[in-house]
Coordinates of C-alpha atoms in Angstrom, one line a residue:
X1 CA 0.1 0.1 -0.2
X2 CA 1.3 3.3 -1.0
X3 CA 1.6 5.7 2.0
X4 CA 3.1 9.4 2.5
X5 CA 5.6 8.0 4.4
X6 CA 6.8 5.3 1.8
X7 CA 6.6 7.7 -1.2
X8 CA 10.2 8.7 -0.7
X9 CA 11.1 5.7 0.7
X10 CA 14.8 5.5 0.9
X11 CA 15.3 9.0 0.8
X12 CA 17.2 10.8 3.8
X13 CA 15.1 13.4 5.5
X14 CA 17.5 16.0 4.4
X15 CA 17.2 15.0 0.5
X16 CA 13.2 14.7 0.9
X17 CA 13.3 18.5 1.9
X18 CA 15.6 19.5 -0.7
X19 CA 13.6 17.6 -3.3
X20 CA 10.2 19.1 -2.1
X21 CA 11.5 22.7 -1.8
X22 CA 13.0 22.6 -5.1
X23 CA 9.9 21.7 -6.8
X24 CA 8.1 24.6 -4.7
X25 CA 10.3 27.1 -5.7
X26 CA 10.3 25.9 -9.6
X27 CA 6.1 26.2 -9.2
X28 CA 6.6 29.9 -7.4
X29 CA 8.9 31.1 -10.3
X30 CA 7.0 29.5 -13.2
X31 CA 3.6 30.7 -11.5
X32 CA 5.4 34.4 -11.2
X33 CA 6.5 34.5 -14.7
X34 CA 3.4 33.2 -16.6
X35 CA 1.0 35.3 -14.5
X36 CA -0.4 38.5 -16.5
X37 CA 0.6 41.8 -15.4
X38 CA 3.3 40.2 -12.9
X39 CA 5.0 43.7 -12.5
X40 CA 1.7 45.6 -11.3
X41 CA 1.5 45.5 -7.5
X42 CA -1.9 47.4 -7.5
X43 CA -4.8 45.5 -7.0
X44 CA -8.0 46.1 -5.2
X45 CA -6.7 44.9 -2.0
X46 CA -3.6 47.1 -2.2
X47 CA -5.7 50.2 -3.2
X48 CA -7.6 49.7 0.1
X49 CA -4.6 50.6 2.3
X50 CA -3.1 53.2 0.0
X51 CA -4.4 56.1 2.0
X52 CA -2.8 54.8 5.1
X53 CA 0.5 54.1 3.3
X54 CA 0.3 57.5 1.9
X55 CA 0.1 59.0 5.1
X56 CA 3.0 56.8 6.7
X57 CA 5.1 58.2 3.5
X58 CA 4.1 61.8 4.0
X59 CA 4.4 61.9 7.9
X60 CA 5.4 58.7 9.6
X61 CA 1.9 58.5 11.1
X62 CA -1.7 57.3 10.4
X63 CA -2.6 61.0 9.9
X64 CA -3.8 62.6 7.0
X65 CA -3.5 65.7 5.3
X66 CA -7.0 66.9 7.3
X67 CA -5.2 65.7 10.6
X68 CA -7.6 62.7 10.5
X69 CA -6.3 59.4 12.2
X70 CA -6.7 56.8 9.7
X71 CA -8.4 53.7 11.2
X72 CA -10.1 51.9 8.5
X73 CA -7.7 48.9 8.5
X74 CA -5.6 47.5 11.1
X75 CA -2.1 49.0 11.3
X76 CA 0.5 46.4 10.8
X77 CA -0.1 45.5 6.9
X78 CA 0.0 49.1 5.7
X79 CA 3.2 49.6 7.7
X80 CA 4.5 46.1 6.2
X81 CA 4.0 48.1 2.3
X82 CA 5.7 51.0 3.7
X83 CA 8.9 49.6 4.7
X84 CA 9.2 47.6 1.5
X85 CA 8.8 50.6 -0.3
X86 CA 11.3 52.4 1.8
X87 CA 13.3 49.3 1.4
X88 CA 13.2 49.4 -2.1
X89 CA 14.0 52.9 -2.5
X90 CA 17.0 52.9 0.1
X91 CA 18.6 50.0 -1.8
X92 CA 17.6 50.9 -5.3
X93 CA 16.1 47.6 -6.1
X94 CA 12.5 47.1 -8.0
X95 CA 9.5 46.9 -5.6
X96 CA 8.3 43.9 -7.3
X97 CA 11.2 41.9 -6.2
X98 CA 11.1 43.1 -2.8
X99 CA 8.0 42.2 -2.8
X100 CA 8.5 38.8 -4.2
X101 CA 11.4 37.8 -1.7
X102 CA 9.9 39.3 1.4
X103 CA 6.7 37.2 0.6
X104 CA 8.6 34.4 -0.2
X105 CA 10.3 34.3 3.2
X106 CA 6.7 34.8 5.0
X107 CA 5.5 31.8 3.1
X108 CA 8.6 29.4 4.0
X109 CA 8.2 30.7 7.6
X110 CA 4.5 29.7 7.4
X111 CA 5.6 26.5 6.1
X112 CA 8.0 25.9 8.9
X113 CA 5.3 26.9 11.6
X114 CA 2.6 24.5 10.1
X115 CA 5.1 21.8 10.0
X116 CA 5.7 22.3 13.8
X117 CA 2.1 22.3 14.6
X118 CA 1.6 19.0 12.4
X119 CA 4.7 17.4 14.1
X120 CA 2.6 17.4 17.4
X121 CA 0.1 15.1 16.0
X122 CA 1.8 13.4 12.8
X123 CA 4.9 11.8 11.3
X124 CA 7.6 13.9 10.3
X125 CA 7.4 13.3 6.8
X126 CA 3.7 13.6 6.7
X127 CA 4.2 17.3 8.4
X128 CA 6.8 17.9 5.6
X129 CA 4.2 16.9 3.0
X130 CA 1.2 19.2 4.5
X131 CA 3.7 22.2 4.7
X132 CA 4.5 22.0 1.6
X133 CA 0.9 21.9 0.0
X134 CA 0.4 25.0 1.9
X135 CA 3.2 26.8 0.6
X136 CA 1.9 25.9 -2.8
X137 CA -1.7 27.4 -1.9
X138 CA -2.5 29.4 -4.9
X139 CA -3.9 32.3 -2.4
X140 CA -0.3 32.4 -0.8
X141 CA 1.4 32.0 -4.1
X142 CA -0.5 35.0 -5.4
X143 CA 1.2 37.2 -2.7
X144 CA 4.4 36.7 -4.4
X145 CA 3.1 38.8 -7.3
X146 CA 0.7 41.3 -5.3
X147 CA 0.8 41.9 -1.9
X148 CA -2.0 40.6 0.3
X149 CA -2.4 40.8 4.1
X150 CA -3.0 37.1 4.8
X151 CA 0.3 36.2 3.9
X152 CA 1.7 38.6 6.6
X153 CA -1.4 37.3 9.1
X154 CA -0.8 33.6 8.6
X155 CA 2.6 33.6 10.9
X156 CA 1.5 35.6 13.7
X157 CA -1.7 33.5 13.9
X158 CA 0.4 30.3 13.4
X159 CA 2.7 30.9 16.5
X160 CA 0.1 32.0 18.5
X161 CA -1.7 28.6 17.2
X162 CA 1.3 26.5 18.0
X163 CA 1.4 27.9 21.9
X164 CA -2.1 27.3 22.3
X165 CA -1.9 23.7 21.1
X166 CA 0.9 23.1 23.1
X167 CA -0.7 24.4 26.4
X168 CA -3.7 22.5 25.4
X169 CA -1.8 19.1 24.6
X170 CA 0.5 19.5 27.8
X171 CA -2.7 20.0 30.4
X172 CA -4.4 17.3 28.9
X173 CA -1.4 14.9 29.1
X174 CA -0.7 16.1 32.8
X175 CA 2.8 17.9 32.2
X176 CA 4.0 21.2 33.5
X177 CA 4.0 24.0 31.3
X178 CA 5.0 27.8 32.1
X179 CA 2.9 30.9 31.7
X180 CA 5.4 32.2 29.0
X181 CA 3.6 30.2 26.5
X182 CA 0.0 32.0 27.1
X183 CA 1.7 35.1 27.1
X184 CA 3.3 34.3 23.7
X185 CA 0.0 33.2 22.4
X186 CA -2.0 36.0 23.3
X187 CA 0.5 38.6 22.1
X188 CA 0.8 37.0 18.6
X189 CA -2.7 36.6 18.5
X190 CA -3.3 40.4 19.2
X191 CA -0.4 41.0 16.4
X192 CA -2.4 39.0 13.6
X193 CA -5.5 40.7 14.6
X194 CA -3.5 43.8 13.9
X195 CA -3.1 42.4 10.4
X196 CA -6.4 41.2 9.9
X197 CA -9.3 41.4 12.6
X198 CA -10.5 37.8 12.3
X199 CA -9.5 36.4 15.3
X200 CA -10.8 39.1 17.2
X201 CA -13.3 36.7 19.0
X202 CA -10.9 33.6 19.4
X203 CA -9.7 34.4 23.2
X204 CA -13.7 33.8 24.1
X205 CA -13.3 30.5 21.9
X206 CA -10.5 29.6 23.7
X207 CA -12.1 29.9 27.3
X208 CA -14.8 27.5 25.5
X209 CA -12.1 24.8 24.4
X210 CA -10.2 24.9 27.6
X211 CA -13.8 24.8 29.6
X212 CA -15.5 21.9 27.5
X213 CA -12.9 20.0 25.6
X214 CA -10.1 19.3 28.5
X215 CA -10.0 16.0 30.1
X216 CA -11.3 15.3 33.8
X217 CA -7.5 15.5 35.0
X218 CA -7.0 19.2 34.1
X219 CA -7.7 21.4 37.1
X220 CA -10.8 24.0 37.0
X221 CA -8.0 26.5 37.9
X222 CA -5.7 25.9 35.1
X223 CA -8.7 26.0 32.9
X224 CA -9.4 29.5 33.9
X225 CA -5.7 30.8 34.4
X226 CA -4.2 29.7 31.0
X227 CA -7.0 31.5 28.8
X228 CA -7.2 34.3 31.0
X229 CA -3.4 34.9 30.4
X230 CA -3.9 34.7 26.7
X231 CA -6.8 37.1 27.0
X232 CA -5.2 39.6 29.1
X233 CA -2.0 39.4 26.7
X234 CA -4.3 39.8 23.7
X235 CA -6.1 42.8 25.1
X236 CA -2.5 44.7 26.0
X237 CA -1.2 44.1 22.4
X238 CA -4.2 45.9 21.2
X239 CA -4.0 48.6 23.5
X240 CA -1.5 51.0 21.8
X241 CA -3.8 50.9 18.4
X242 CA -7.0 51.5 20.5
X243 CA -5.5 54.3 22.7
X244 CA -4.3 55.8 19.3
X245 CA -7.7 55.7 17.7
X246 CA -9.3 57.0 20.7
X247 CA -6.8 59.9 21.1
X248 CA -7.2 61.2 17.6
X249 CA -10.6 60.4 16.7
X250 CA -12.2 60.4 20.2
X251 CA -14.2 57.2 19.4
X252 CA -13.8 53.4 20.3
X253 CA -13.2 51.4 17.2
X254 CA -12.8 47.6 17.3
X255 CA -9.4 46.9 15.5
X256 CA -10.6 48.6 12.0
X257 CA -13.5 51.0 11.5
X258 CA -14.3 49.5 8.2
X259 CA -15.7 46.3 9.8
X260 CA -19.3 46.7 9.6
X261 CA -18.9 48.2 6.3
X262 CA -17.4 44.8 5.0
X263 CA -20.9 43.4 6.3
X264 CA -22.8 46.1 4.7
X265 CA -21.3 45.8 1.3
X266 CA -21.6 42.0 1.2
X267 CA -25.1 42.8 0.4
X268 CA -23.9 44.2 -3.0
X269 CA -23.6 41.0 -5.0
X270 CA -22.5 42.8 -8.1
X271 CA -20.1 45.1 -6.2
X272 CA -17.9 47.5 -8.2
X273 CA -16.2 46.1 -11.2
X274 CA -18.6 42.8 -11.6
X275 CA -21.3 45.3 -11.8
X276 CA -21.3 44.9 -15.3
X277 CA -20.6 41.2 -15.2
X278 CA -22.8 39.7 -12.7
X279 CA -26.7 39.4 -13.7
X280 CA -29.1 39.3 -10.8
X281 CA -32.8 39.1 -10.7
X282 CA -34.8 42.3 -9.7
X283 CA -35.7 40.8 -6.2
X284 CA -32.1 40.1 -5.5
X285 CA -31.3 43.5 -6.7
X286 CA -33.9 45.4 -4.5
X287 CA -32.7 43.0 -1.5
X288 CA -28.8 44.4 -1.9
X289 CA -30.4 47.8 -2.1
X290 CA -32.3 47.6 1.2
X291 CA -29.1 45.9 2.8
X292 CA -26.9 48.9 1.9
X293 CA -29.3 51.5 2.9
X294 CA -30.0 49.9 6.5
X295 CA -27.2 48.2 7.6
X296 CA -24.9 51.0 9.3
X297 CA -23.3 48.6 12.1
X298 CA -22.6 45.0 13.0
X299 CA -26.0 44.6 15.1
X300 CA -27.9 46.3 12.1
X301 CA -26.9 43.8 9.9
X302 CA -28.4 40.9 12.1
X303 CA -31.3 42.8 12.5
X304 CA -31.8 43.3 8.8
X305 CA -31.3 39.5 8.2
X306 CA -33.7 38.5 10.8
X307 CA -36.3 41.1 9.4
X308 CA -35.9 39.5 5.6
X309 CA -36.1 36.0 6.9
X310 CA -39.5 36.6 8.2
X311 CA -40.6 38.6 4.9
X312 CA -38.5 37.5 2.0
X313 CA -37.0 34.2 3.2
X314 CA -36.8 33.0 -0.4
X315 CA -34.6 35.9 -1.4
X316 CA -32.3 35.2 1.4
X317 CA -32.0 31.8 0.6
X318 CA -31.0 32.9 -2.9
X319 CA -28.2 35.3 -1.5

């Protein structure tokens, strides 16, 4: 029977890794060179961050020309783009190659972290192959051509996830584990949220996992202390960004002010460039317009959906 572990039977681990990395790099280079417009770094996602990057270029802060603090998106990815541009100018090296090499390093680091997590449960060769498949994922490969935030998000998030699994596994196996692990877990979870706000509610999920999925041997004290340290470390990591938003804009914003707009514009099925390409029925078009008109916060989003489910359930199902 052919298994992952005997596909490269007879090869040393070092040779196994070299062959897979060579294939991966060849795939990256092929993807990069055949992709149309690979010299143009501008994309829709890139343009979203442009006001913040422009402010950083002009005055080294997130304040625009009018003195407004730009909190539309979390800060780390705009800073990453800004530093890439500064490095390109400083060493006089084309920005598209800076983007390629920095994102290649980030993908390789993501692969290493994926390998480290998988190795906690799977064989070494299986873990290597899984990390290779992650490195070859088209969405990550695309970042070699045009910068996207997920490539920067993943290393921070996977470091956090590694330490969380390490804590959970050690406690369930009745092994001693220090408080440095939950601190690192919380800090890097916070840093990942400052790239993309996706994991903002994960500390609450961690409380749930510790409470309901730990073995009976794990003490209640440990079930409370470890997720609490993760939560506090996460909050303290977010505080500087939250403080700046409140200082300049005099309002509380949870990481990104564009958050509820993402929900709001999700009703626009034929959004922007696709408006002339995607044909939708009149019912769906009216549903989209009602959503854009009525949704101005996260709570509005759910209220609107519940109301539509009562009055137009088939339209909601069609969406």
